[in-house]
Amino acid sequence: MSVFMDLNVPFTDNHELLQQLIQTAAHLGYSTVAINYMFEPSAKNKQVPVPADISQLIGPLPLVQGRSRPIRVLHRLTVVVSDPAHFVTRANAEEYRPFNLLAVQLTSEKLFHTACLQYDVDIISIPGTEKLPFFFKRAAINGAADRGVVFEVSYAAALRDSTRRRYTITNALSLMESCRGRGVILCSAAEQALELRGPYDVITLGVLFGLCDADSKDCVSSSCRSVLLHAETRRTANGIVSTRRREGAGPLGEAVSAKRAKVI
Amino acid sequence: MVRVKSRYLLCEINVTERKYLLQLDDRAVAAAVREAVGRIHGDYGEALCNIRFSVKYLNAHTGIVFLRFSKRFYKLLWSALPFLTCVKTRGQTIPCFLKCLHVGGTIQTCQKFLIKYNTQQLHRMLPNCKNEEEKEHVRKAIMNCSQAWGRKKDDDDEVRSEEDEEE
């Protein structure tokens, strides 16, 4: 049995709901979930959200179905970029550091191209709720695949009504046409516990999205794992040197000094 | 000699509250599956659904369902199952979803898997028990399961019904 992950569970202020979501995910057999914080720089609220402490939020973590370890909960930030100024491109920006995973959602073709080739992110999110205003270009998609950036298709919108179901399937199929099933992950983006699906059901759902059997299994297991490893290398210095704040050390500047030491 | 082959999907119905589970019946579940397939795959899907599709077993206490599909089309029909969001029964809609646990070629393999799965659930339940009485109850049920491994397989059914009362 392989390890299944669900890298998109939206954050809500309702703690009970979040607890229910995580419990259901553990019951279904997901060994890792990532709590997603949406951030839209164009909106009034300009502040990057700060991840909440999971152990205080939901207490002891539930055990995963089929294994004896508790579920692992990560933090993920999705930045909705509609203007190049919205995204801080430099790596290890201070506001992104508390998050394990970094994702972007793009609204124009030009931004999509630069994001695939240059942005230092782990996941490019493809929305399922609206029709995409652009086509996917081979060059950009191949560039992203070479850099290890993956595309994310979420299925919860497809469960709600038939219009969004059509958009999700259209967007997913046009993506699969250009990337041929490599470097894609399937996530839930479920707002209620009832919108989560079991890993094997998600694998067959991938068949509807134009993936072959082996690829769609990779979408929930090994591709997700490679995303986590990619995120690890982004946060540390090439995945070799990592820094950790000591207990009782100063609040800032730790990461910067560690980086300098490595260069020398 | 060639015989007609089928696939049995062992599914678990997940609901928010336990009282919904007891209201389920097999005809309602079959109708819900048909409707979901019709919504996703249209008339073609519904036509395939008429070939050898049935709900073989439903346990309203644990929410376990066996679905039988024809082997040729089961992948297509299975891909519509995630879109099942509610079951309509006796004039009310129960929001729920199906989680597929196991796909087997015969009912017997599914049954074996189910016993293993239910034992696992009992083990998971043990630390969550509130008082000593409950704990003793669950322990006894687990002991029963482990004894059943040595016995013949027609005893298995009996053990499973005991477990069902537990959950």
CSV table of C-alpha atoms in Angstrom, one decimal:
chain,number,residue,atom,x,y,z
A,1,MET,CA,0.0,0.0,0.0
A,2,SER,CA,1.4,3.3,-1.0
A,3,VAL,CA,1.3,6.6,0.8
A,4,PHE,CA,-1.6,8.9,-0.2
A,5,MET,CA,-1.6,12.6,0.2
A,6,ASP,CA,-4.1,15.3,-0.1
A,7,LEU,CA,-2.3,18.6,-0.5
A,8,ASN,CA,-5.3,21.0,-0.5
A,9,VAL,CA,-7.7,21.3,2.4
A,10,PRO,CA,-8.9,24.9,2.7
A,11,PHE,CA,-8.4,26.7,6.0
A,12,THR,CA,-11.6,27.9,7.7
A,13,ASP,CA,-12.1,29.8,10.9
A,14,ASN,CA,-14.5,27.2,12.0
A,15,HIS,CA,-12.4,24.8,14.1
A,16,GLU,CA,-15.0,22.1,14.4
A,17,LEU,CA,-15.2,21.9,10.6
A,18,LEU,CA,-11.5,21.8,10.2
A,19,GLN,CA,-11.2,19.0,12.8
A,20,GLN,CA,-13.9,17.1,11.0
A,21,LEU,CA,-12.1,17.5,7.7
A,22,ILE,CA,-8.8,16.2,9.1
A,23,GLN,CA,-10.5,13.3,10.9
A,24,THR,CA,-12.3,12.3,7.7
A,25,ALA,CA,-9.0,12.5,5.7
A,26,ALA,CA,-7.3,10.3,8.2
A,27,HIS,CA,-10.2,7.8,8.1
A,28,LEU,CA,-10.0,7.7,4.3
A,29,GLY,CA,-6.3,6.8,4.5
A,30,TYR,CA,-4.5,10.0,3.6
A,31,SER,CA,-1.3,10.1,5.5
A,32,THR,CA,-0.5,13.8,4.8
A,33,VAL,CA,-2.8,16.8,4.4
A,34,ALA,CA,-1.9,20.4,3.7
A,35,ILE,CA,-4.0,23.2,5.0
A,36,ASN,CA,-4.4,25.8,2.3
A,37,TYR,CA,-4.5,29.5,3.0
A,38,MET,CA,-5.7,31.6,0.1
A,39,PHE,CA,-4.0,35.0,-0.3
A,40,GLU,CA,-5.2,37.6,-2.8
A,41,PRO,CA,-2.9,40.6,-2.9
A,42,SER,CA,-5.4,42.6,-5.0
A,43,ALA,CA,-8.0,42.5,-2.3
A,44,LYS,CA,-8.1,45.0,0.6
A,45,ASN,CA,-6.3,42.7,3.0
A,46,LYS,CA,-2.7,43.0,2.0
A,47,GLN,CA,-1.3,41.0,4.9
A,48,VAL,CA,0.1,37.5,4.1
A,49,PRO,CA,-1.8,35.1,6.5
A,50,VAL,CA,0.0,33.5,9.3
A,51,PRO,CA,-0.5,29.8,9.8
A,52,ALA,CA,-2.3,28.7,12.9
A,53,ASP,CA,-0.8,26.2,15.3
A,54,ILE,CA,-2.3,22.8,14.5
A,55,SER,CA,-1.9,21.2,17.8
A,56,GLN,CA,-3.8,24.0,19.5
A,57,LEU,CA,-6.4,24.0,16.8
A,58,ILE,CA,-7.6,20.4,16.8
A,59,GLY,CA,-5.8,18.7,19.7
A,60,PRO,CA,-4.3,15.2,19.2
A,61,LEU,CA,-4.1,14.2,15.6
A,62,PRO,CA,-6.1,11.2,14.5
A,63,LEU,CA,-4.4,8.0,13.4
A,64,VAL,CA,-4.3,7.2,9.7
A,65,GLN,CA,-6.4,4.2,8.5
A,66,GLY,CA,-4.2,1.2,7.8
A,67,ARG,CA,-1.1,2.4,9.7
A,68,SER,CA,-0.3,3.3,13.2
A,69,ARG,CA,1.1,6.8,12.7
A,70,PRO,CA,-0.9,10.0,13.2
A,71,ILE,CA,-1.7,12.1,10.2
A,72,ARG,CA,0.8,14.7,9.1
A,73,VAL,CA,-0.5,18.2,8.7
A,74,LEU,CA,1.3,20.8,6.6
A,75,HIS,CA,0.7,24.4,5.8
A,76,ARG,CA,0.3,25.7,2.2
A,77,LEU,CA,-0.1,29.2,0.9
A,78,THR,CA,-1.8,29.9,-2.4
A,79,VAL,CA,-1.2,33.3,-3.9
A,80,VAL,CA,-3.7,34.5,-6.5
A,81,VAL,CA,-1.5,36.5,-8.9
A,82,SER,CA,-3.2,38.9,-11.3
A,83,ASP,CA,-0.3,41.4,-11.6
A,84,PRO,CA,3.4,40.6,-11.6
A,85,ALA,CA,3.9,43.0,-8.6
A,86,HIS,CA,1.8,40.7,-6.5
A,87,PHE,CA,4.3,37.9,-6.1
A,88,VAL,CA,7.6,38.3,-4.4
A,89,THR,CA,9.9,36.3,-6.6
A,90,ARG,CA,13.0,36.1,-4.5
A,91,ALA,CA,13.4,32.8,-2.8
A,92,ASN,CA,13.0,32.5,1.0
A,93,ALA,CA,11.0,35.6,1.3
A,94,GLU,CA,10.4,36.2,5.0
A,95,GLU,CA,6.5,36.1,4.7
A,96,TYR,CA,6.5,32.8,2.9
A,97,ARG,CA,8.9,31.0,5.3
A,98,PRO,CA,6.3,29.6,7.8
A,99,PHE,CA,4.6,27.7,5.0
A,100,ASN,CA,5.7,24.2,3.9
A,101,LEU,CA,4.3,24.6,0.4
A,102,LEU,CA,3.9,27.5,-1.9
A,103,ALA,CA,1.4,27.6,-4.7
A,104,VAL,CA,0.3,30.2,-7.2
A,105,GLN,CA,-2.9,30.7,-9.2
A,106,LEU,CA,-2.6,32.6,-12.4
A,107,THR,CA,-5.1,34.7,-14.3
A,108,SER,CA,-3.4,35.6,-17.6
A,109,GLU,CA,-1.3,33.8,-20.2
A,110,LYS,CA,1.8,35.9,-19.8
A,111,LEU,CA,1.8,35.4,-16.1
A,112,PHE,CA,1.3,31.7,-16.5
A,113,HIS,CA,4.4,31.6,-18.8
A,114,THR,CA,6.6,33.5,-16.4
A,115,ALA,CA,5.3,31.4,-13.5
A,116,CYS,CA,6.1,28.2,-15.2
A,117,LEU,CA,9.6,29.2,-16.2
A,118,GLN,CA,10.8,31.6,-13.4
A,119,TYR,CA,8.7,31.7,-10.2
A,120,ASP,CA,10.1,29.8,-7.3
A,121,VAL,CA,7.0,27.9,-6.3
A,122,ASP,CA,6.0,24.2,-5.9
A,123,ILE,CA,2.5,24.1,-7.3
A,124,ILE,CA,0.6,25.9,-10.0
A,125,SER,CA,-3.1,25.7,-9.3
A,126,ILE,CA,-5.6,25.3,-12.1
A,127,PRO,CA,-9.0,26.6,-11.0
A,128,GLY,CA,-12.0,24.4,-11.6
A,129,THR,CA,-14.6,27.0,-10.9
A,130,GLU,CA,-14.2,29.2,-14.0
A,131,LYS,CA,-13.3,28.8,-17.7
A,132,LEU,CA,-9.6,29.5,-18.2
A,133,PRO,CA,-9.0,32.7,-20.3
A,134,PHE,CA,-6.0,31.2,-22.1
A,135,PHE,CA,-4.7,28.0,-23.6
A,136,PHE,CA,-1.8,25.9,-22.3
A,137,LYS,CA,1.4,26.3,-24.2
A,138,ARG,CA,3.7,23.4,-24.6
A,139,ALA,CA,6.9,25.4,-24.0
A,140,ALA,CA,5.7,26.7,-20.6
A,141,ILE,CA,4.4,23.3,-19.4
A,142,ASN,CA,7.6,21.5,-20.4
A,143,GLY,CA,9.6,24.2,-18.6
A,144,ALA,CA,7.6,23.7,-15.5
A,145,ALA,CA,8.0,19.9,-15.7
A,146,ASP,CA,11.8,20.2,-16.1
A,147,ARG,CA,12.0,22.4,-13.0
A,148,GLY,CA,9.9,20.1,-10.9
A,149,VAL,CA,6.9,22.4,-10.6
A,150,VAL,CA,3.6,20.5,-10.7
A,151,PHE,CA,0.1,21.5,-11.7
A,152,GLU,CA,-2.8,20.9,-9.4
A,153,VAL,CA,-6.3,19.9,-10.4
A,154,SER,CA,-8.9,20.0,-7.6
A,155,TYR,CA,-12.1,18.0,-7.8
A,156,ALA,CA,-14.4,19.3,-5.1
A,157,ALA,CA,-15.9,22.0,-7.3
A,158,ALA,CA,-16.9,19.2,-9.8
A,159,LEU,CA,-19.0,17.6,-7.1
A,160,ARG,CA,-21.1,20.7,-6.5
A,161,ASP,CA,-23.0,21.4,-9.7
A,162,SER,CA,-22.9,20.6,-13.4
A,163,THR,CA,-21.5,23.8,-14.7
A,164,ARG,CA,-18.4,23.7,-12.5
A,165,ARG,CA,-18.1,20.0,-13.3
A,166,ARG,CA,-17.8,20.9,-17.0
A,167,TYR,CA,-15.2,23.6,-16.4
A,168,THR,CA,-13.2,21.3,-14.2
A,169,ILE,CA,-13.2,18.5,-16.8
A,170,THR,CA,-12.5,20.9,-19.7
A,171,ASN,CA,-9.5,22.5,-17.8
A,172,ALA,CA,-8.1,19.2,-16.7
A,173,LEU,CA,-8.4,17.6,-20.2
A,174,SER,CA,-6.7,20.6,-21.9
A,175,LEU,CA,-3.9,20.4,-19.3
A,176,MET,CA,-3.4,16.7,-19.8
A,177,GLU,CA,-3.3,17.2,-23.6
A,178,SER,CA,-0.1,19.3,-23.2
A,179,CYS,CA,1.6,17.7,-20.2
A,180,ARG,CA,0.7,14.1,-21.1
A,181,GLY,CA,0.0,13.1,-17.5
A,182,ARG,CA,3.4,13.9,-16.0
A,183,GLY,CA,3.7,16.4,-13.1
A,184,VAL,CA,0.1,16.6,-12.1
A,185,ILE,CA,-1.4,16.2,-8.7
A,186,LEU,CA,-5.1,15.7,-7.8
A,187,CYS,CA,-6.3,17.5,-4.7
A,188,SER,CA,-9.7,17.8,-3.0
A,189,ALA,CA,-10.1,21.5,-2.0
A,190,ALA,CA,-13.1,20.2,0.0
A,191,GLU,CA,-15.0,22.7,2.1
A,192,GLN,CA,-17.0,20.1,3.9
A,193,ALA,CA,-16.0,16.6,5.1
A,194,LEU,CA,-18.5,15.1,2.7
A,195,GLU,CA,-16.6,16.5,-0.3
A,196,LEU,CA,-13.6,14.4,0.4
A,197,ARG,CA,-13.2,11.1,-1.5
A,198,GLY,CA,-11.2,8.0,-0.8
A,199,PRO,CA,-7.8,7.7,-2.6
A,200,TYR,CA,-8.9,4.8,-4.8
A,201,ASP,CA,-12.0,6.8,-5.9
A,202,VAL,CA,-9.7,9.7,-6.7
A,203,ILE,CA,-7.6,7.4,-8.9
A,204,THR,CA,-10.6,6.4,-11.0
A,205,LEU,CA,-11.6,10.0,-11.1
A,206,GLY,CA,-8.3,10.7,-12.7
A,207,VAL,CA,-9.3,8.5,-15.6
A,208,LEU,CA,-12.2,10.9,-16.3
A,209,PHE,CA,-9.6,13.7,-16.4
A,210,GLY,CA,-7.7,12.0,-19.2
A,211,LEU,CA,-5.0,10.3,-17.2
A,212,CYS,CA,-4.0,6.7,-17.7
A,213,ASP,CA,-4.2,4.3,-14.7
A,214,ALA,CA,-0.6,4.4,-13.7
A,215,ASP,CA,-0.4,8.2,-14.0
A,216,SER,CA,-3.5,8.8,-12.1
A,217,LYS,CA,-2.2,6.7,-9.2
A,218,ASP,CA,1.0,8.8,-9.3
A,219,CYS,CA,-1.2,11.9,-9.0
A,220,VAL,CA,-2.2,11.1,-5.4
A,221,SER,CA,0.9,9.4,-4.2
A,222,SER,CA,4.4,9.7,-5.7
A,223,SER,CA,3.9,13.1,-7.4
A,224,CYS,CA,2.7,14.6,-4.1
A,225,ARG,CA,5.8,13.1,-2.5
A,226,SER,CA,8.1,14.8,-5.0
A,227,VAL,CA,6.3,18.1,-4.4
A,228,LEU,CA,7.1,17.8,-0.7
A,229,LEU,CA,10.8,17.1,-1.5
A,230,HIS,CA,10.9,20.0,-4.0
A,231,ALA,CA,9.4,22.3,-1.3
A,232,GLU,CA,12.1,21.1,1.1
A,233,THR,CA,14.8,22.1,-1.3
A,234,ARG,CA,13.2,25.4,-1.8
A,235,ARG,CA,13.1,26.2,1.9
A,236,THR,CA,16.6,24.9,2.7
A,237,ALA,CA,19.8,25.6,0.8
A,238,ASN,CA,19.5,23.0,-2.1
A,239,GLY,CA,18.2,20.5,0.4
A,240,ILE,CA,21.6,20.0,1.9
A,241,VAL,CA,21.8,22.7,4.6
A,242,SER,CA,18.7,23.4,6.7
A,243,THR,CA,18.3,25.9,9.4
A,244,ARG,CA,16.2,25.6,12.5
A,245,ARG,CA,15.4,28.2,15.1
A,246,ARG,CA,16.9,27.3,18.4
A,247,GLU,CA,14.8,27.5,21.6
A,248,GLY,CA,15.2,30.9,23.1
A,249,ALA,CA,17.2,32.3,20.1
A,250,GLY,CA,16.5,35.7,18.6
A,251,PRO,CA,13.4,36.0,16.5
A,252,LEU,CA,14.9,37.1,13.1
A,253,GLY,CA,18.0,36.9,11.0
A,254,GLU,CA,18.8,33.2,11.7
A,255,ALA,CA,18.1,32.1,8.1
A,256,VAL,CA,20.2,34.8,6.5
A,257,SER,CA,23.3,34.1,8.5
A,258,ALA,CA,23.1,30.4,7.8
A,259,LYS,CA,22.9,31.1,4.1
A,260,ARG,CA,26.0,33.3,4.2
A,261,ALA,CA,28.0,30.7,6.1
A,262,LYS,CA,27.3,28.2,3.3
A,263,VAL,CA,28.5,30.4,0.5
A,264,ILE,CA,31.9,31.0,2.3
B,1,MET,CA,-15.5,-23.2,-20.8
B,2,VAL,CA,-16.1,-19.5,-20.4
B,3,ARG,CA,-18.2,-18.0,-17.7
B,4,VAL,CA,-19.5,-14.5,-17.2
B,5,LYS,CA,-17.3,-12.5,-14.9
B,6,SER,CA,-18.1,-9.7,-12.6
B,7,ARG,CA,-16.4,-7.3,-10.3
B,8,TYR,CA,-17.5,-6.8,-6.7
B,9,LEU,CA,-16.9,-3.4,-5.2
B,10,LEU,CA,-16.8,-3.3,-1.5
B,11,CYS,CA,-17.8,0.2,-0.5
B,12,GLU,CA,-18.3,2.0,2.8
B,13,ILE,CA,-21.0,4.7,3.0
B,14,ASN,CA,-19.8,7.6,5.0
B,15,VAL,CA,-22.3,9.9,6.6
B,16,THR,CA,-22.1,12.8,9.1
B,17,GLU,CA,-24.4,11.2,11.6
B,18,ARG,CA,-25.0,7.6,12.5
B,19,LYS,CA,-28.8,7.8,12.6
B,20,TYR,CA,-28.8,8.4,8.8
B,21,LEU,CA,-27.1,5.1,8.3
B,22,LEU,CA,-30.0,3.1,9.7
B,23,GLN,CA,-32.4,4.5,7.2
B,24,LEU,CA,-30.6,3.2,4.1
B,25,ASP,CA,-32.0,0.3,2.1
B,26,ASP,CA,-30.5,-1.4,-0.9
B,27,ARG,CA,-33.0,-0.2,-3.4
B,28,ALA,CA,-32.3,3.4,-2.6
B,29,VAL,CA,-28.5,2.9,-2.9
B,30,ALA,CA,-29.0,1.2,-6.3
B,31,ALA,CA,-31.1,4.1,-7.5
B,32,ALA,CA,-28.6,6.6,-6.3
B,33,VAL,CA,-25.8,4.8,-8.1
B,34,ARG,CA,-27.9,4.6,-11.3
B,35,GLU,CA,-28.6,8.3,-11.0
B,36,ALA,CA,-25.0,9.3,-10.5
B,37,VAL,CA,-23.9,7.2,-13.5
B,38,GLY,CA,-26.7,8.7,-15.6
B,39,ARG,CA,-25.6,12.2,-14.6
B,40,ILE,CA,-21.9,11.6,-15.6
B,41,HIS,CA,-22.1,9.2,-18.5
B,42,GLY,CA,-25.6,9.9,-19.9
B,43,ASP,CA,-27.8,7.3,-21.5
B,44,TYR,CA,-24.8,5.2,-22.5
B,45,GLY,CA,-23.8,4.8,-18.9
B,46,GLU,CA,-27.3,4.0,-17.8
B,47,ALA,CA,-27.5,1.3,-20.4
B,48,LEU,CA,-24.3,-0.3,-19.2
B,49,CYS,CA,-25.7,0.0,-15.6
B,50,ASN,CA,-28.6,-2.3,-16.6
B,51,ILE,CA,-26.2,-5.1,-17.4
B,52,ARG,CA,-25.6,-7.3,-14.3
B,53,PHE,CA,-25.6,-4.4,-11.9
B,54,SER,CA,-27.0,-5.0,-8.4
B,55,VAL,CA,-26.5,-4.2,-4.8
B,56,LYS,CA,-25.6,-7.6,-3.4
B,57,TYR,CA,-25.4,-6.8,0.3
B,58,LEU,CA,-26.0,-3.8,2.5
B,59,ASN,CA,-25.3,-3.6,6.2
B,60,ALA,CA,-27.2,-0.6,7.6
B,61,HIS,CA,-25.3,-0.7,10.9
B,62,THR,CA,-21.8,-0.4,9.5
B,63,GLY,CA,-22.7,1.1,6.2
B,64,ILE,CA,-21.0,-1.6,4.1
B,65,VAL,CA,-22.2,-2.2,0.5
B,66,PHE,CA,-21.3,-4.8,-2.1
B,67,LEU,CA,-21.9,-3.5,-5.6
B,68,ARG,CA,-21.7,-6.0,-8.5
B,69,PHE,CA,-20.7,-4.7,-11.9
B,70,SER,CA,-20.0,-6.4,-15.2
B,71,LYS,CA,-16.3,-6.9,-15.5
B,72,ARG,CA,-16.1,-5.2,-18.9
B,73,PHE,CA,-17.6,-1.9,-17.8
B,74,TYR,CA,-16.8,-1.6,-14.1
B,75,LYS,CA,-14.1,1.0,-14.6
B,76,LEU,CA,-16.4,3.4,-16.4
B,77,LEU,CA,-19.1,2.9,-13.9
B,78,TRP,CA,-16.7,3.2,-11.0
B,79,SER,CA,-15.5,6.6,-12.3
B,80,ALA,CA,-19.0,8.0,-11.7
B,81,LEU,CA,-19.2,6.8,-8.1
B,82,PRO,CA,-17.3,9.8,-6.7
B,83,PHE,CA,-20.1,12.1,-7.9
B,84,LEU,CA,-22.7,10.4,-5.8
B,85,THR,CA,-23.5,13.0,-3.1
B,86,CYS,CA,-26.8,11.9,-1.6
B,87,VAL,CA,-29.1,9.0,-1.3
B,88,LYS,CA,-32.9,9.6,-1.5
B,89,THR,CA,-34.9,7.3,0.7
B,90,ARG,CA,-38.4,7.5,2.1
B,91,GLY,CA,-38.9,11.0,1.0
B,92,GLN,CA,-35.7,12.4,2.5
B,93,THR,CA,-32.2,13.0,1.2
B,94,ILE,CA,-29.2,11.6,3.1
B,95,PRO,CA,-26.0,13.4,2.3
B,96,CYS,CA,-23.2,10.8,2.1
B,97,PHE,CA,-20.4,9.5,-0.1
B,98,LEU,CA,-19.1,6.1,-1.0
B,99,LYS,CA,-15.5,5.1,-0.2
B,100,CYS,CA,-14.3,2.1,-2.1
B,101,LEU,CA,-12.3,-0.3,0.1
B,102,HIS,CA,-11.7,-3.3,-2.1
B,103,VAL,CA,-12.3,-4.6,-5.6
B,104,GLY,CA,-12.7,-8.3,-5.9
B,105,GLY,CA,-13.6,-10.9,-8.5
B,106,THR,CA,-15.6,-13.0,-6.1
B,107,ILE,CA,-17.7,-12.3,-3.1
B,108,GLN,CA,-15.6,-14.6,-1.0
B,109,THR,CA,-12.4,-12.5,-1.4
B,110,CYS,CA,-14.4,-9.4,-0.5
B,111,GLN,CA,-15.8,-11.0,2.6
B,112,LYS,CA,-12.3,-12.0,3.7
B,113,PHE,CA,-11.1,-8.5,3.2
B,114,LEU,CA,-14.1,-7.1,5.1
B,115,ILE,CA,-13.4,-9.3,8.1
B,116,LYS,CA,-9.8,-8.0,8.1
B,117,TYR,CA,-11.0,-4.5,7.8
B,118,ASN,CA,-13.5,-4.8,10.6
B,119,THR,CA,-10.9,-6.2,12.9
B,120,GLN,CA,-8.8,-3.3,12.1
B,121,GLN,CA,-11.6,-0.9,12.9
B,122,LEU,CA,-12.1,-2.6,16.3
B,123,HIS,CA,-8.4,-2.1,17.1
B,124,ARG,CA,-8.7,1.5,16.2
B,125,MET,CA,-11.8,1.8,18.4
B,126,LEU,CA,-10.1,0.4,21.5
B,127,PRO,CA,-8.2,3.6,22.6
B,128,ASN,CA,-11.3,5.8,22.1
B,129,CYS,CA,-13.5,3.8,24.5
B,130,LYS,CA,-14.8,5.9,27.3
B,131,ASN,CA,-15.4,3.4,30.1
B,132,GLU,CA,-14.2,0.0,31.1
B,133,GLU,CA,-17.4,-1.8,30.1
B,134,GLU,CA,-17.1,-0.6,26.5
B,135,LYS,CA,-13.5,-1.6,26.4
B,136,GLU,CA,-14.2,-5.1,27.6
B,137,HIS,CA,-16.9,-5.4,24.9
B,138,VAL,CA,-14.5,-4.4,22.1
B,139,ARG,CA,-11.8,-6.7,23.5
B,140,LYS,CA,-14.2,-9.6,23.4
B,141,ALA,CA,-15.1,-8.8,19.8
B,142,ILE,CA,-11.4,-8.7,18.8
B,143,MET,CA,-10.8,-12.1,20.5
B,144,ASN,CA,-13.8,-13.5,18.5
B,145,CYS,CA,-12.2,-12.3,15.3
B,146,SER,CA,-8.8,-13.8,16.0
B,147,GLN,CA,-10.4,-17.2,16.8
B,148,ALA,CA,-12.3,-17.1,13.6
B,149,TRP,CA,-9.1,-17.3,11.5
B,150,GLY,CA,-8.6,-20.8,12.7
B,151,ARG,CA,-12.1,-21.9,12.0
B,152,LYS,CA,-13.9,-22.8,8.7
B,153,LYS,CA,-15.0,-20.0,6.5
B,154,ASP,CA,-18.7,-20.5,6.9
B,155,ASP,CA,-18.3,-19.4,10.5
B,156,ASP,CA,-17.0,-16.1,9.3
B,157,ASP,CA,-20.5,-14.7,8.6
B,158,GLU,CA,-21.5,-15.2,12.2
B,159,VAL,CA,-18.4,-13.4,13.5
B,160,ARG,CA,-19.1,-10.5,11.2
B,161,SER,CA,-22.5,-10.0,12.5
B,162,GLU,CA,-21.1,-9.8,16.0
B,163,GLU,CA,-18.7,-7.1,14.9
B,164,ASP,CA,-21.5,-5.2,13.3
B,165,GLU,CA,-23.3,-4.9,16.6
B,166,GLU,CA,-20.2,-3.4,18.0
B,167,GLU,CA,-19.8,-0.6,15.5
